[in-house]
Coordinates of C-alpha atoms in Angstrom, one line a residue:
X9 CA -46.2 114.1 -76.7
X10 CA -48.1 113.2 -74.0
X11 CA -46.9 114.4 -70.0
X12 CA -48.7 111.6 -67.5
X13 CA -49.0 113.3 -64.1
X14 CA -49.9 110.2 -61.9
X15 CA -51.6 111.6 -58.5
X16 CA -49.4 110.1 -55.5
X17 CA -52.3 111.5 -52.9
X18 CA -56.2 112.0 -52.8
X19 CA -56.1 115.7 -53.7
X20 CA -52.9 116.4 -55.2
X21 CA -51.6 120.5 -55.6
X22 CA -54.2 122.1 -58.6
X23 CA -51.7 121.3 -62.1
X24 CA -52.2 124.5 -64.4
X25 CA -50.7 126.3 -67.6
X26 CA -48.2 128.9 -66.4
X27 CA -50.1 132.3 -65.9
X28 CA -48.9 135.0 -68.7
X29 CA -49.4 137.7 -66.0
X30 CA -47.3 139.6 -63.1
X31 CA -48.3 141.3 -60.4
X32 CA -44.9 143.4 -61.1
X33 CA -46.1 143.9 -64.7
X34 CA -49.1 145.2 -64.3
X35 CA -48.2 147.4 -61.7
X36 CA -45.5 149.0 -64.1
X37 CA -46.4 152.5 -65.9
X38 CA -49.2 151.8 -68.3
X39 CA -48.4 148.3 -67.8
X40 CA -45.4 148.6 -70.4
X41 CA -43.4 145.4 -69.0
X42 CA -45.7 143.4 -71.6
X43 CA -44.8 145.5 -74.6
X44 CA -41.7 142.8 -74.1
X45 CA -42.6 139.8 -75.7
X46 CA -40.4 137.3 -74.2
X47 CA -41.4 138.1 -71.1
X48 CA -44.7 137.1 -72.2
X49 CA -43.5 134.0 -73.7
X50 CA -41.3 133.1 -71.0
X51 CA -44.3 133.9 -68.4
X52 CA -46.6 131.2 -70.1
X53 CA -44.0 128.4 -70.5
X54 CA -44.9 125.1 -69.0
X55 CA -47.0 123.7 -66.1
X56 CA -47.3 125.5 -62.6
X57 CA -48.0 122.9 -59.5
X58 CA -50.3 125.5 -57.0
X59 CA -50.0 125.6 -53.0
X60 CA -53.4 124.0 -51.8
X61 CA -53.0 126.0 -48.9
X62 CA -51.7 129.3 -47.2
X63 CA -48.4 128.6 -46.1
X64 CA -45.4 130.4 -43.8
X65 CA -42.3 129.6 -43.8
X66 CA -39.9 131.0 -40.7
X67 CA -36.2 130.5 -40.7
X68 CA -33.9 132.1 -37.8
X69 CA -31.0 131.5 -40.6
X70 CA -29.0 128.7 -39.0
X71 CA -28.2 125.6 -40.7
X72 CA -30.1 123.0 -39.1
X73 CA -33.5 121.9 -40.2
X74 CA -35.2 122.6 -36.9
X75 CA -34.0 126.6 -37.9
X76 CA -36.7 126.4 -40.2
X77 CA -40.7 126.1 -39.3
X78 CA -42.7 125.3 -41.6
X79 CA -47.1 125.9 -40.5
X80 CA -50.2 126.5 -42.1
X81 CA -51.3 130.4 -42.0
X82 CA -54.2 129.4 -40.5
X83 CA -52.1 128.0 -37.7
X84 CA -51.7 123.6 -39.3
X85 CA -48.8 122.1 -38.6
X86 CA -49.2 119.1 -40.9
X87 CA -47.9 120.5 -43.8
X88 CA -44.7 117.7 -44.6
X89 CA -46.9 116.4 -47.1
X90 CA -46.4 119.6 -48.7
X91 CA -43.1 121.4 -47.6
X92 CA -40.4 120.3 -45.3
X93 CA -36.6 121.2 -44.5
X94 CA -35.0 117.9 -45.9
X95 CA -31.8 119.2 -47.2
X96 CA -31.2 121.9 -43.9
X97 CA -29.2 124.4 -45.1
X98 CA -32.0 126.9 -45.6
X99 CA -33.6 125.1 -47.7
X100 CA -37.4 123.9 -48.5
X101 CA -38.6 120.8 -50.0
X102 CA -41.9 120.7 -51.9
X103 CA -43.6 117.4 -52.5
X104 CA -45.4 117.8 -55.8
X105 CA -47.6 115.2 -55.3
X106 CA -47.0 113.8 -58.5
X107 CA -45.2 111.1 -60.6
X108 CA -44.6 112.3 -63.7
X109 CA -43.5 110.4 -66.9
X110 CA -42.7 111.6 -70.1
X111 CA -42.0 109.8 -73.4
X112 CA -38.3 108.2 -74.3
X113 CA -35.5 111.2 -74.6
X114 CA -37.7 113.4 -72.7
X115 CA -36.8 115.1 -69.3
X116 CA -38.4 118.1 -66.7
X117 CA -36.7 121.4 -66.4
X118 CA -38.4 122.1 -62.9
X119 CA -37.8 125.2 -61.4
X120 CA -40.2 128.5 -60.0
X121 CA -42.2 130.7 -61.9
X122 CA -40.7 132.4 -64.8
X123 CA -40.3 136.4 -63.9
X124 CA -41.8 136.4 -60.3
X125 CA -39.3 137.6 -58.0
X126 CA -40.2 136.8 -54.4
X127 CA -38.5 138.2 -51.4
X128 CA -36.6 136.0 -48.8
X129 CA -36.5 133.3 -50.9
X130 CA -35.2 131.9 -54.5
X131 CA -36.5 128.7 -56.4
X132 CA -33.3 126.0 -57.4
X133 CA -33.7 124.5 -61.1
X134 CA -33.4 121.2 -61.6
X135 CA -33.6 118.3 -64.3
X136 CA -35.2 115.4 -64.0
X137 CA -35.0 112.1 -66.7
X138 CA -38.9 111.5 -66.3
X139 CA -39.1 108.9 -69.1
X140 CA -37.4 105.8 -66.7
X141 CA -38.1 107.5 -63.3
X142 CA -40.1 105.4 -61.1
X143 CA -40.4 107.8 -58.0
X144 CA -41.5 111.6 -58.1
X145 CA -38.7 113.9 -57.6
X146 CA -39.4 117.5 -55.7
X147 CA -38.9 121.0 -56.1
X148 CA -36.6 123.0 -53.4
X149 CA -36.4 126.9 -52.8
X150 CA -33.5 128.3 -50.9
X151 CA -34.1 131.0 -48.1
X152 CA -32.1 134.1 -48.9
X153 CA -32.4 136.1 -45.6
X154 CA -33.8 135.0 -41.7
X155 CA -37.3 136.3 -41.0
X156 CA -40.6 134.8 -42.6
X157 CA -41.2 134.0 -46.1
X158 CA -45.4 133.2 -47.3
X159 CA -47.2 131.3 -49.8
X160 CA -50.6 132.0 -50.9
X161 CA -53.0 129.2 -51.3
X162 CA -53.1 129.3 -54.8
X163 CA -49.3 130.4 -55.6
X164 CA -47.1 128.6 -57.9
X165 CA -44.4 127.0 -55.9
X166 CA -42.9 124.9 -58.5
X167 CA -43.2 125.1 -62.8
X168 CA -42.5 121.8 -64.6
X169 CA -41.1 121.9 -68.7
X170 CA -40.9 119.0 -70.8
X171 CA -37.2 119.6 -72.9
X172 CA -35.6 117.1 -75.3
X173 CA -32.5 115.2 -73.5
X174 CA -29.5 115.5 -75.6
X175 CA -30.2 118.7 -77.4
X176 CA -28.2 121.3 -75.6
X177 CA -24.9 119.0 -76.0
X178 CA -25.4 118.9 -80.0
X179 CA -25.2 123.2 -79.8
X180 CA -22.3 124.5 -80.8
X181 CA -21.8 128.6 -80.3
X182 CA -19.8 130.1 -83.2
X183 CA -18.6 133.6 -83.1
X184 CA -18.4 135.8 -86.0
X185 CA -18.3 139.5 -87.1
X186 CA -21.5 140.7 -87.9
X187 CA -19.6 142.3 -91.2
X188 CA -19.7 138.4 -92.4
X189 CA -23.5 138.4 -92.6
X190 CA -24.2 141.6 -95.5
X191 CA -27.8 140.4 -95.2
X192 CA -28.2 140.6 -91.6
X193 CA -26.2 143.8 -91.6
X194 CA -28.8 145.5 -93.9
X195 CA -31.5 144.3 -91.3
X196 CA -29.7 145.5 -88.4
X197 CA -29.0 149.0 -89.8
X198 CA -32.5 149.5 -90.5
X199 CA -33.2 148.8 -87.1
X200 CA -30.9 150.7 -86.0
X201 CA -31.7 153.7 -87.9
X202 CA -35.4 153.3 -87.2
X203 CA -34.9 152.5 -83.5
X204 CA -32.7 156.3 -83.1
X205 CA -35.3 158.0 -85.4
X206 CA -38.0 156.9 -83.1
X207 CA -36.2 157.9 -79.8
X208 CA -35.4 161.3 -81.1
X209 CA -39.1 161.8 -82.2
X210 CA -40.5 160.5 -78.9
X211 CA -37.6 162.7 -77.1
X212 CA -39.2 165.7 -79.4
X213 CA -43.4 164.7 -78.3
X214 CA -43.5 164.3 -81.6
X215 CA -47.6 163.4 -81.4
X216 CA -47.5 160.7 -83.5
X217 CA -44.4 159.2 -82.4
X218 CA -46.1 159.5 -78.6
X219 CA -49.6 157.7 -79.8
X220 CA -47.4 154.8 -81.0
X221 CA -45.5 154.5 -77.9
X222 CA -43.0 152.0 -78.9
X223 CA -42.1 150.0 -81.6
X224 CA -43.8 146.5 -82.5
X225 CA -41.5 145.1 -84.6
X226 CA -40.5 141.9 -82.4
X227 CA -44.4 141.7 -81.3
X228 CA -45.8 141.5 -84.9
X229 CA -42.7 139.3 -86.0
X230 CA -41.3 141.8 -88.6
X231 CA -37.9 143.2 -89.4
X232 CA -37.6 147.0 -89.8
X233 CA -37.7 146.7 -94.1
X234 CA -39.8 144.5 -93.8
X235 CA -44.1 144.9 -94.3
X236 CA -45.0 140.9 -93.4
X237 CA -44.9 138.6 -90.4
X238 CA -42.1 136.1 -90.2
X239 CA -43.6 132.6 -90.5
X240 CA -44.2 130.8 -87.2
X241 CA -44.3 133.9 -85.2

């Protein structure tokens, strides 16, 4: 499928893949927030639109849009192109500076980076139908506390993902005992077993157990009785 990002302006915000790394993450101990693979998944999902420029946002937290200033860091105050209080409310409009269309059934999840907390402020989600829209649509962040809130030229301020309209209304969530599934029950007692004998042994500085570190079976796509990769992993 194809994702046409039409340029609305001369230098529109840098498009790029989502970035599978965190500041956060790396600064954890030995970097162990990426032994979790769907963080790392979730981390590289989609398209990130970039701030072209160092921005500060300062809002007294009151309700009107001139509560909130919007400048350059390097003291610019042309910056509506970019960011604007539109909806008041503490809230911030980004202009992407794109039109983006996608193919028929096709819409944008748009929303902020995937597992990058930022203080002061939180991204809103929204979905767009980009296979009829003839107008771009924007991406808004709501302030969470008065005081000042930065960008750095280079930050993602919003991440765009292609999703299939109509899926999510054909799911239907069933709920049974996991005693139904004797299959799934062997897997999961295997796990389970494994999982507690590998606590106890790392609880112990069992050397071996400590070299390993953690378990891989959800990295390398495996089940606990289970020597092969799953398929598609």
């Amino acid at each position: 499928m194809k994702l046409e990002c039409l340029a609305l302006v001369p230098a529109p915000p840098p498009l790029q893949p989502a970035r599978p790394m965190r500041t956060w993450m790396d600064q954890t101990d030995q970097r162990y927030a990426y032994r979790c693979l769907p963080l790392n998944i979730a981390n590289s999902y989609g398209w990130e639109i970039l701030c072209p420029f160092d921005l500060v946002i300062t809002w007294n937290g009151g309700d009107r849009a001139k509560d909130i200033v919007v400048r350059g860091a390097d003291g610019r105050t042309d910056v509506s192109h970019l960011a604007i209080s539109h909806f008041n409310h503490g809230v911030i409009t980004f202009h992407t500076g794109y039109l983006f269309r996608t193919e028929p059934g096709w819409d944008i999840l748009t929303t902020g980076p995937m597992n990058e907390p930022k203080d002061g402020i939180a991204p809103l989600a929204g979905i767009i139908e980009t296979d009829w829209l003839p107008f771009p649509f924007t991406m808004n962040w709501k302030l969470t506390r008065a005081g000042e809130v930065r960008f750095a030229k280079g930050e993602p301020f919003c991440l765009i993902v292609p999703l299939q309209r109509g899926q999510i209304e054909t799911i239907e969530p069933e709920i049974f005992d996991l005693d139904e599934r004797p299959e799934l029950v062997k897997e999961y007692e295997a796990w389970s077993a494994s999982r507690a004998q590998f606590l106890q042994k790392l609880g112990q500085n069992d050397a071996e157990t400590v070299k390993q570190a953690w378990q891989r079976f959800y990295f390398q796509g495996r089940t606990a009785s289970g020597p092969t990769e799953t398929p598609g992993h």
